[in-house]
GROMACS .gro file of C-alpha atoms in nm:
model
  203
    1UNK     CA    1  -0.012   0.034   0.029
    2UNK     CA    2   0.068   0.362  -0.065
    3UNK     CA    3   0.185   0.575   0.171
    4UNK     CA    4  -0.090   0.827  -0.016
    5UNK     CA    5  -0.310   0.551   0.061
    6UNK     CA    6  -0.235   0.458   0.404
    7UNK     CA    7  -0.328   0.824   0.523
    8UNK     CA    8  -0.642   0.816   0.391
    9UNK     CA    9  -0.754   0.526   0.606
   10UNK     CA   10  -0.985   0.626   0.930
   11UNK     CA   11  -0.859   0.531   1.188
   12UNK     CA   12  -0.967   0.690   1.607
   13UNK     CA   13  -0.748   0.957   1.687
   14UNK     CA   14  -0.563   0.695   1.963
   15UNK     CA   15  -0.466   0.538   1.714
   16UNK     CA   16  -0.267   0.827   1.500
   17UNK     CA   17  -0.077   0.905   1.822
   18UNK     CA   18   0.244   0.709   1.803
   19UNK     CA   19   0.274   0.436   1.530
   20UNK     CA   20   0.318   0.114   1.784
   21UNK     CA   21  -0.060   0.267   1.853
   22UNK     CA   22  -0.165   0.302   1.459
   23UNK     CA   23  -0.023  -0.118   1.484
   24UNK     CA   24  -0.215  -0.199   1.722
   25UNK     CA   25  -0.549  -0.079   1.634
   26UNK     CA   26  -0.480  -0.219   1.230
   27UNK     CA   27  -0.367  -0.560   1.359
   28UNK     CA   28  -0.514  -0.631   1.697
   29UNK     CA   29  -0.805  -0.418   1.850
   30UNK     CA   30  -1.139  -0.543   1.819
   31UNK     CA   31  -1.016  -0.878   1.688
   32UNK     CA   32  -1.148  -1.188   1.861
   33UNK     CA   33  -0.951  -1.378   2.139
   34UNK     CA   34  -1.135  -1.681   2.270
   35UNK     CA   35  -0.873  -1.885   2.503
   36UNK     CA   36  -0.896  -1.795   2.868
   37UNK     CA   37  -0.516  -1.725   2.934
   38UNK     CA   38  -0.504  -1.491   2.614
   39UNK     CA   39  -0.851  -1.258   2.739
   40UNK     CA   40  -0.693  -1.355   3.114
   41UNK     CA   41  -0.372  -1.112   2.985
   42UNK     CA   42  -0.547  -0.852   2.807
   43UNK     CA   43  -0.770  -0.821   3.089
   44UNK     CA   44  -0.494  -0.775   3.346
   45UNK     CA   45  -0.360  -0.493   3.117
   46UNK     CA   46  -0.653  -0.338   3.100
   47UNK     CA   47  -0.642  -0.328   3.475
   48UNK     CA   48  -0.241  -0.216   3.495
   49UNK     CA   49  -0.378   0.050   3.251
   50UNK     CA   50  -0.627   0.270   3.458
   51UNK     CA   51  -0.495   0.580   3.518
   52UNK     CA   52  -0.257   0.568   3.272
   53UNK     CA   53  -0.179   0.548   2.897
   54UNK     CA   54  -0.269   0.254   2.627
   55UNK     CA   55   0.028   0.382   2.505
   56UNK     CA   56   0.253   0.321   2.785
   57UNK     CA   57   0.099  -0.050   2.890
   58UNK     CA   58   0.144  -0.142   2.500
   59UNK     CA   59   0.528  -0.050   2.530
   60UNK     CA   60   0.624  -0.282   2.854
   61UNK     CA   61   0.386  -0.524   2.645
   62UNK     CA   62   0.705  -0.793   2.661
   63UNK     CA   63   0.813  -0.739   2.968
   64UNK     CA   64   0.483  -0.823   3.106
   65UNK     CA   65   0.508  -1.132   2.976
   66UNK     CA   66   0.815  -1.195   3.095
   67UNK     CA   67   0.696  -1.068   3.427
   68UNK     CA   68   0.436  -1.275   3.449
   69UNK     CA   69   0.509  -1.620   3.268
   70UNK     CA   70   0.334  -1.523   2.995
   71UNK     CA   71   0.006  -1.464   3.196
   72UNK     CA   72  -0.014  -1.879   3.257
   73UNK     CA   73  -0.248  -1.848   3.553
   74UNK     CA   74  -0.133  -2.120   3.729
   75UNK     CA   75   0.246  -1.995   3.836
   76UNK     CA   76   0.076  -1.665   3.901
   77UNK     CA   77  -0.200  -1.797   4.130
   78UNK     CA   78   0.084  -1.971   4.297
   79UNK     CA   79   0.278  -1.646   4.365
   80UNK     CA   80   0.404  -1.531   4.741
   81UNK     CA   81   0.522  -1.238   4.939
   82UNK     CA   82   0.847  -1.287   4.763
   83UNK     CA   83   0.719  -1.233   4.331
   84UNK     CA   84   0.526  -0.904   4.508
   85UNK     CA   85   0.800  -0.784   4.565
   86UNK     CA   86   1.034  -0.931   4.324
   87UNK     CA   87   0.745  -0.733   4.030
   88UNK     CA   88   0.779  -0.413   4.275
   89UNK     CA   89   1.101  -0.424   4.205
   90UNK     CA   90   1.089  -0.501   3.825
   91UNK     CA   91   1.158  -0.144   3.626
   92UNK     CA   92   0.992  -0.322   3.315
   93UNK     CA   93   0.543  -0.317   3.448
   94UNK     CA   94   0.407  -0.068   3.621
   95UNK     CA   95   0.504  -0.149   3.993
   96UNK     CA   96   0.162  -0.114   4.179
   97UNK     CA   97   0.114  -0.349   4.479
   98UNK     CA   98  -0.312  -0.310   4.500
   99UNK     CA   99  -0.271  -0.458   4.067
  100UNK     CA  100   0.002  -0.672   4.124
  101UNK     CA  101  -0.177  -0.869   4.390
  102UNK     CA  102  -0.503  -0.798   4.234
  103UNK     CA  103  -0.340  -0.940   3.933
  104UNK     CA  104  -0.267  -1.290   4.121
  105UNK     CA  105  -0.594  -1.297   4.295
  106UNK     CA  106  -0.738  -1.265   3.922
  107UNK     CA  107  -0.525  -1.525   3.837
  108UNK     CA  108  -0.705  -1.762   4.146
  109UNK     CA  109  -1.031  -1.673   4.013
  110UNK     CA  110  -0.966  -1.758   3.709
  111UNK     CA  111  -0.831  -2.139   3.829
  112UNK     CA  112  -1.148  -2.171   4.071
  113UNK     CA  113  -1.366  -2.101   3.764
  114UNK     CA  114  -1.187  -2.391   3.591
  115UNK     CA  115  -1.197  -2.649   3.816
  116UNK     CA  116  -1.598  -2.602   3.801
  117UNK     CA  117  -1.507  -2.631   3.446
  118UNK     CA  118  -1.597  -2.284   3.360
  119UNK     CA  119  -1.477  -2.044   3.123
  120UNK     CA  120  -1.340  -1.690   3.159
  121UNK     CA  121  -1.369  -1.625   2.807
  122UNK     CA  122  -1.693  -1.762   2.790
  123UNK     CA  123  -1.795  -1.547   3.060
  124UNK     CA  124  -1.662  -1.245   2.873
  125UNK     CA  125  -1.818  -1.354   2.531
  126UNK     CA  126  -2.142  -1.460   2.718
  127UNK     CA  127  -2.205  -1.014   2.740
  128UNK     CA  128  -2.186  -0.965   2.405
  129UNK     CA  129  -2.440  -0.697   2.318
  130UNK     CA  130  -2.794  -0.753   2.038
  131UNK     CA  131  -2.550  -0.460   1.847
  132UNK     CA  132  -2.240  -0.256   1.880
  133UNK     CA  133  -2.206   0.083   1.839
  134UNK     CA  134  -2.191   0.319   1.557
  135UNK     CA  135  -1.983   0.616   1.626
  136UNK     CA  136  -1.870   0.811   1.304
  137UNK     CA  137  -1.665   1.041   1.604
  138UNK     CA  138  -1.496   0.955   1.895
  139UNK     CA  139  -1.715   1.148   2.067
  140UNK     CA  140  -1.944   0.919   2.001
  141UNK     CA  141  -1.753   0.615   2.178
  142UNK     CA  142  -1.915   0.487   2.449
  143UNK     CA  143  -1.706   0.426   2.803
  144UNK     CA  144  -1.939   0.136   2.965
  145UNK     CA  145  -2.257  -0.044   2.888
  146UNK     CA  146  -2.562  -0.190   3.057
  147UNK     CA  147  -2.327  -0.608   2.928
  148UNK     CA  148  -1.989  -0.414   3.112
  149UNK     CA  149  -2.157  -0.335   3.423
  150UNK     CA  150  -2.329  -0.672   3.464
  151UNK     CA  151  -1.978  -0.821   3.350
  152UNK     CA  152  -1.824  -0.620   3.589
  153UNK     CA  153  -2.055  -0.771   3.892
  154UNK     CA  154  -2.054  -1.105   3.728
  155UNK     CA  155  -1.657  -1.072   3.746
  156UNK     CA  156  -1.592  -0.978   4.071
  157UNK     CA  157  -1.912  -1.246   4.248
  158UNK     CA  158  -1.654  -1.440   4.101
  159UNK     CA  159  -1.328  -1.322   4.308
  160UNK     CA  160  -1.184  -1.124   4.017
  161UNK     CA  161  -1.072  -0.704   4.129
  162UNK     CA  162  -0.961  -0.364   3.894
  163UNK     CA  163  -1.293  -0.483   3.684
  164UNK     CA  164  -1.503  -0.216   3.689
  165UNK     CA  165  -1.703  -0.123   3.393
  166UNK     CA  166  -1.515   0.116   3.182
  167UNK     CA  167  -1.211  -0.127   3.244
  168UNK     CA  168  -1.451  -0.390   3.128
  169UNK     CA  169  -1.573  -0.219   2.831
  170UNK     CA  170  -1.189  -0.161   2.750
  171UNK     CA  171  -1.127  -0.489   2.719
  172UNK     CA  172  -1.484  -0.604   2.558
  173UNK     CA  173  -1.360  -0.340   2.267
  174UNK     CA  174  -1.038  -0.479   2.232
  175UNK     CA  175  -1.169  -0.844   2.199
  176UNK     CA  176  -1.437  -0.790   1.940
  177UNK     CA  177  -1.675  -0.850   2.221
  178UNK     CA  178  -1.837  -0.498   2.063
  179UNK     CA  179  -1.706  -0.269   1.811
  180UNK     CA  180  -1.643   0.080   1.829
  181UNK     CA  181  -1.455   0.129   1.548
  182UNK     CA  182  -1.595   0.421   1.409
  183UNK     CA  183  -1.817   0.376   1.116
  184UNK     CA  184  -1.591   0.511   0.843
  185UNK     CA  185  -1.265   0.332   0.962
  186UNK     CA  186  -1.130   0.022   0.762
  187UNK     CA  187  -1.128  -0.115   1.082
  188UNK     CA  188  -1.491  -0.168   1.073
  189UNK     CA  189  -1.621  -0.561   1.059
  190UNK     CA  190  -1.250  -0.627   1.160
  191UNK     CA  191  -1.341  -0.945   1.370
  192UNK     CA  192  -1.624  -1.029   1.092
  193UNK     CA  193  -1.863  -1.105   1.436
  194UNK     CA  194  -1.994  -0.690   1.320
  195UNK     CA  195  -2.193  -0.521   0.992
  196UNK     CA  196  -2.089  -0.191   0.984
  197UNK     CA  197  -2.435  -0.106   1.081
  198UNK     CA  198  -2.397  -0.246   1.444
  199UNK     CA  199  -2.547  -0.581   1.411
  200UNK     CA  200  -2.483  -0.934   1.380
  201UNK     CA  201  -2.330  -1.043   1.124
  202UNK     CA  202  -2.512  -1.404   1.121
  203UNK     CA  203  -2.325  -1.731   1.220
   0.00000   0.00000   0.00000
Protein backbone atom coordinates (compact mmCIF):
# COMPACT_ATOMS: atom_id res chain seq x y z
CA UNK A 1 0.00 0.00 0.00
CA UNK A 2 1.34 3.43 -0.87
CA UNK A 3 1.96 6.09 1.76
CA UNK A 4 -0.73 8.23 0.20
CA UNK A 5 -3.30 5.45 0.44
CA UNK A 6 -2.34 4.71 4.03
CA UNK A 7 -2.80 8.35 5.01
CA UNK A 8 -6.43 8.30 3.84
CA UNK A 9 -7.38 5.44 6.18
CA UNK A 10 -9.72 6.47 8.97
CA UNK A 11 -8.68 5.56 12.51
CA UNK A 12 -9.67 6.57 16.01
CA UNK A 13 -7.67 9.59 17.16
CA UNK A 14 -5.87 7.61 19.87
CA UNK A 15 -4.47 5.30 17.18
CA UNK A 16 -2.70 8.23 15.50
CA UNK A 17 -0.65 9.29 18.52
CA UNK A 18 2.21 6.83 18.03
CA UNK A 19 3.23 4.21 15.43
CA UNK A 20 2.91 1.49 18.09
CA UNK A 21 -0.71 2.47 18.69
CA UNK A 22 -1.39 2.56 14.95
CA UNK A 23 0.01 -0.93 14.54
CA UNK A 24 -2.04 -2.19 17.49
CA UNK A 25 -5.18 -0.61 16.03
CA UNK A 26 -4.60 -2.04 12.56
CA UNK A 27 -3.56 -5.54 13.60
CA UNK A 28 -5.06 -6.44 16.96
CA UNK A 29 -7.66 -4.13 18.50
CA UNK A 30 -11.13 -5.56 18.01
CA UNK A 31 -9.97 -8.97 16.82
CA UNK A 32 -11.58 -11.92 18.65
CA UNK A 33 -9.70 -13.63 21.47
CA UNK A 34 -11.46 -16.69 22.84
CA UNK A 35 -8.92 -18.57 24.96
CA UNK A 36 -8.68 -18.08 28.72
CA UNK A 37 -5.00 -17.19 28.80
CA UNK A 38 -5.39 -14.62 26.02
CA UNK A 39 -8.41 -13.05 27.72
CA UNK A 40 -6.62 -13.10 31.07
CA UNK A 41 -3.65 -11.25 29.55
CA UNK A 42 -5.85 -8.53 28.13
CA UNK A 43 -7.93 -8.25 31.30
CA UNK A 44 -4.71 -7.85 33.28
CA UNK A 45 -3.27 -5.23 30.94
CA UNK A 46 -6.53 -3.27 30.93
CA UNK A 47 -6.43 -3.27 34.74
CA UNK A 48 -2.83 -2.02 34.77
CA UNK A 49 -3.80 0.65 32.24
CA UNK A 50 -6.28 2.21 34.67
CA UNK A 51 -5.16 5.82 35.20
CA UNK A 52 -2.42 5.51 32.58
CA UNK A 53 -2.13 5.63 28.80
CA UNK A 54 -2.53 2.52 26.66
CA UNK A 55 0.72 3.45 24.93
CA UNK A 56 2.55 3.00 28.23
CA UNK A 57 1.11 -0.50 28.52
CA UNK A 58 1.97 -1.47 24.96
CA UNK A 59 5.56 -0.33 25.42
CA UNK A 60 5.84 -2.54 28.50
CA UNK A 61 3.86 -5.50 27.17
CA UNK A 62 6.84 -7.78 26.52
CA UNK A 63 8.21 -6.99 29.98
CA UNK A 64 4.81 -7.81 31.49
CA UNK A 65 4.80 -11.15 29.68
CA UNK A 66 8.27 -11.97 30.96
CA UNK A 67 7.45 -10.90 34.52
CA UNK A 68 4.11 -12.72 34.68
CA UNK A 69 4.98 -16.10 33.09
CA UNK A 70 3.38 -15.11 29.77
CA UNK A 71 0.12 -14.61 31.69
CA UNK A 72 -0.26 -18.33 32.42
CA UNK A 73 -2.64 -18.26 35.41
CA UNK A 74 -1.29 -21.50 36.91
CA UNK A 75 2.12 -20.20 38.05
CA UNK A 76 0.73 -16.72 38.76
CA UNK A 77 -1.83 -18.20 41.16
CA UNK A 78 1.09 -19.59 43.17
CA UNK A 79 2.90 -16.27 43.56
CA UNK A 80 3.79 -15.31 47.13
CA UNK A 81 5.12 -12.18 48.84
CA UNK A 82 8.57 -12.81 47.40
CA UNK A 83 7.07 -12.66 43.91
CA UNK A 84 5.20 -9.47 44.77
CA UNK A 85 8.49 -7.92 45.89
CA UNK A 86 10.19 -9.17 42.72
CA UNK A 87 7.52 -7.51 40.61
CA UNK A 88 7.65 -4.30 42.63
CA UNK A 89 11.37 -4.15 41.85
CA UNK A 90 10.90 -4.75 38.11
CA UNK A 91 11.33 -1.45 36.22
CA UNK A 92 9.92 -3.01 33.05
CA UNK A 93 6.35 -3.13 34.35
CA UNK A 94 3.94 -0.87 36.24
CA UNK A 95 5.04 -1.23 39.84
CA UNK A 96 1.70 -0.84 41.57
CA UNK A 97 1.18 -3.19 44.53
CA UNK A 98 -2.61 -3.15 44.37
CA UNK A 99 -2.62 -4.05 40.67
CA UNK A 100 0.05 -6.73 41.12
CA UNK A 101 -1.85 -8.30 44.00
CA UNK A 102 -5.09 -8.09 41.99
CA UNK A 103 -3.42 -9.97 39.12
CA UNK A 104 -2.45 -12.79 41.47
CA UNK A 105 -5.94 -12.83 42.98
CA UNK A 106 -7.50 -12.85 39.52
CA UNK A 107 -5.32 -15.78 38.45
CA UNK A 108 -6.57 -17.71 41.47
CA UNK A 109 -10.16 -16.80 40.63
CA UNK A 110 -9.61 -18.02 37.06
CA UNK A 111 -8.10 -21.31 38.27
CA UNK A 112 -11.11 -21.77 40.54
CA UNK A 113 -13.44 -21.19 37.60
CA UNK A 114 -11.59 -23.72 35.48
CA UNK A 115 -11.72 -26.27 38.31
CA UNK A 116 -15.51 -25.96 38.09
CA UNK A 117 -15.44 -26.47 34.34
CA UNK A 118 -16.02 -22.79 33.61
CA UNK A 119 -14.19 -20.52 31.18
CA UNK A 120 -13.29 -16.85 31.64
CA UNK A 121 -13.42 -16.33 27.89
CA UNK A 122 -16.89 -17.86 27.66
CA UNK A 123 -18.16 -15.67 30.48
CA UNK A 124 -16.80 -12.51 28.85
CA UNK A 125 -18.22 -13.43 25.45
CA UNK A 126 -21.60 -14.25 26.98
CA UNK A 127 -22.06 -10.49 27.41
CA UNK A 128 -21.87 -9.78 23.69
CA UNK A 129 -24.74 -7.33 23.01
CA UNK A 130 -27.35 -7.69 20.31
CA UNK A 131 -26.08 -4.57 18.59
CA UNK A 132 -22.87 -2.56 18.58
CA UNK A 133 -22.44 1.23 18.68
CA UNK A 134 -22.11 3.09 15.37
CA UNK A 135 -19.83 6.02 16.20
CA UNK A 136 -19.05 8.49 13.44
CA UNK A 137 -16.55 10.37 15.61
CA UNK A 138 -14.53 9.61 18.73
CA UNK A 139 -16.83 11.53 21.06
CA UNK A 140 -19.62 9.07 20.25
CA UNK A 141 -17.71 6.02 21.51
CA UNK A 142 -19.23 4.92 24.86
CA UNK A 143 -17.08 4.38 27.94
CA UNK A 144 -19.35 1.68 29.39
CA UNK A 145 -22.55 -0.22 28.63
CA UNK A 146 -25.26 -2.20 30.37
CA UNK A 147 -23.35 -5.33 29.37
CA UNK A 148 -20.04 -4.10 30.78
CA UNK A 149 -21.77 -3.19 34.05
CA UNK A 150 -23.23 -6.71 34.23
CA UNK A 151 -19.91 -8.33 33.30
CA UNK A 152 -18.10 -6.34 35.98
CA UNK A 153 -20.64 -7.44 38.57
CA UNK A 154 -20.36 -11.07 37.43
CA UNK A 155 -16.55 -11.14 37.60
CA UNK A 156 -16.47 -9.37 40.98
CA UNK A 157 -18.84 -12.03 42.27
CA UNK A 158 -16.34 -14.63 41.05
CA UNK A 159 -13.53 -12.96 43.00
CA UNK A 160 -11.94 -10.78 40.30
CA UNK A 161 -10.57 -7.33 41.13
CA UNK A 162 -9.93 -4.19 39.06
CA UNK A 163 -12.83 -5.17 36.79
CA UNK A 164 -15.02 -2.07 36.87
CA UNK A 165 -17.56 -1.33 34.09
CA UNK A 166 -15.25 1.06 32.21
CA UNK A 167 -12.32 -1.36 32.31
CA UNK A 168 -14.59 -4.20 31.20
CA UNK A 169 -15.94 -2.15 28.32
CA UNK A 170 -12.38 -1.43 27.19
CA UNK A 171 -11.74 -5.18 27.37
CA UNK A 172 -14.88 -5.96 25.35
CA UNK A 173 -13.81 -3.45 22.69
CA UNK A 174 -10.28 -4.89 22.54
CA UNK A 175 -11.59 -8.45 22.14
CA UNK A 176 -14.22 -7.65 19.52
CA UNK A 177 -17.12 -8.44 21.87
CA UNK A 178 -18.35 -5.05 20.71
CA UNK A 179 -17.20 -3.06 17.68
CA UNK A 180 -16.55 0.60 18.42
CA UNK A 181 -14.40 1.32 15.39
CA UNK A 182 -15.66 4.45 13.66
CA UNK A 183 -18.21 3.57 10.98
CA UNK A 184 -15.92 5.11 8.35
CA UNK A 185 -12.84 3.20 9.55
CA UNK A 186 -11.18 0.55 7.40
CA UNK A 187 -11.21 -1.63 10.54
CA UNK A 188 -14.95 -1.48 11.07
CA UNK A 189 -16.23 -5.06 11.11
CA UNK A 190 -12.68 -6.49 11.23
CA UNK A 191 -13.72 -9.17 13.73
CA UNK A 192 -16.09 -10.74 11.24
CA UNK A 193 -18.76 -10.64 13.94
CA UNK A 194 -20.29 -7.22 13.31
CA UNK A 195 -21.74 -5.49 10.27
CA UNK A 196 -20.93 -1.86 9.60
CA UNK A 197 -24.39 -0.84 10.82
CA UNK A 198 -23.80 -2.39 14.25
CA UNK A 199 -25.89 -5.50 13.69
CA UNK A 200 -24.48 -8.95 14.30
CA UNK A 201 -23.15 -10.97 11.39
CA UNK A 202 -25.31 -14.06 11.01
CA UNK A 203 -23.23 -17.09 11.95
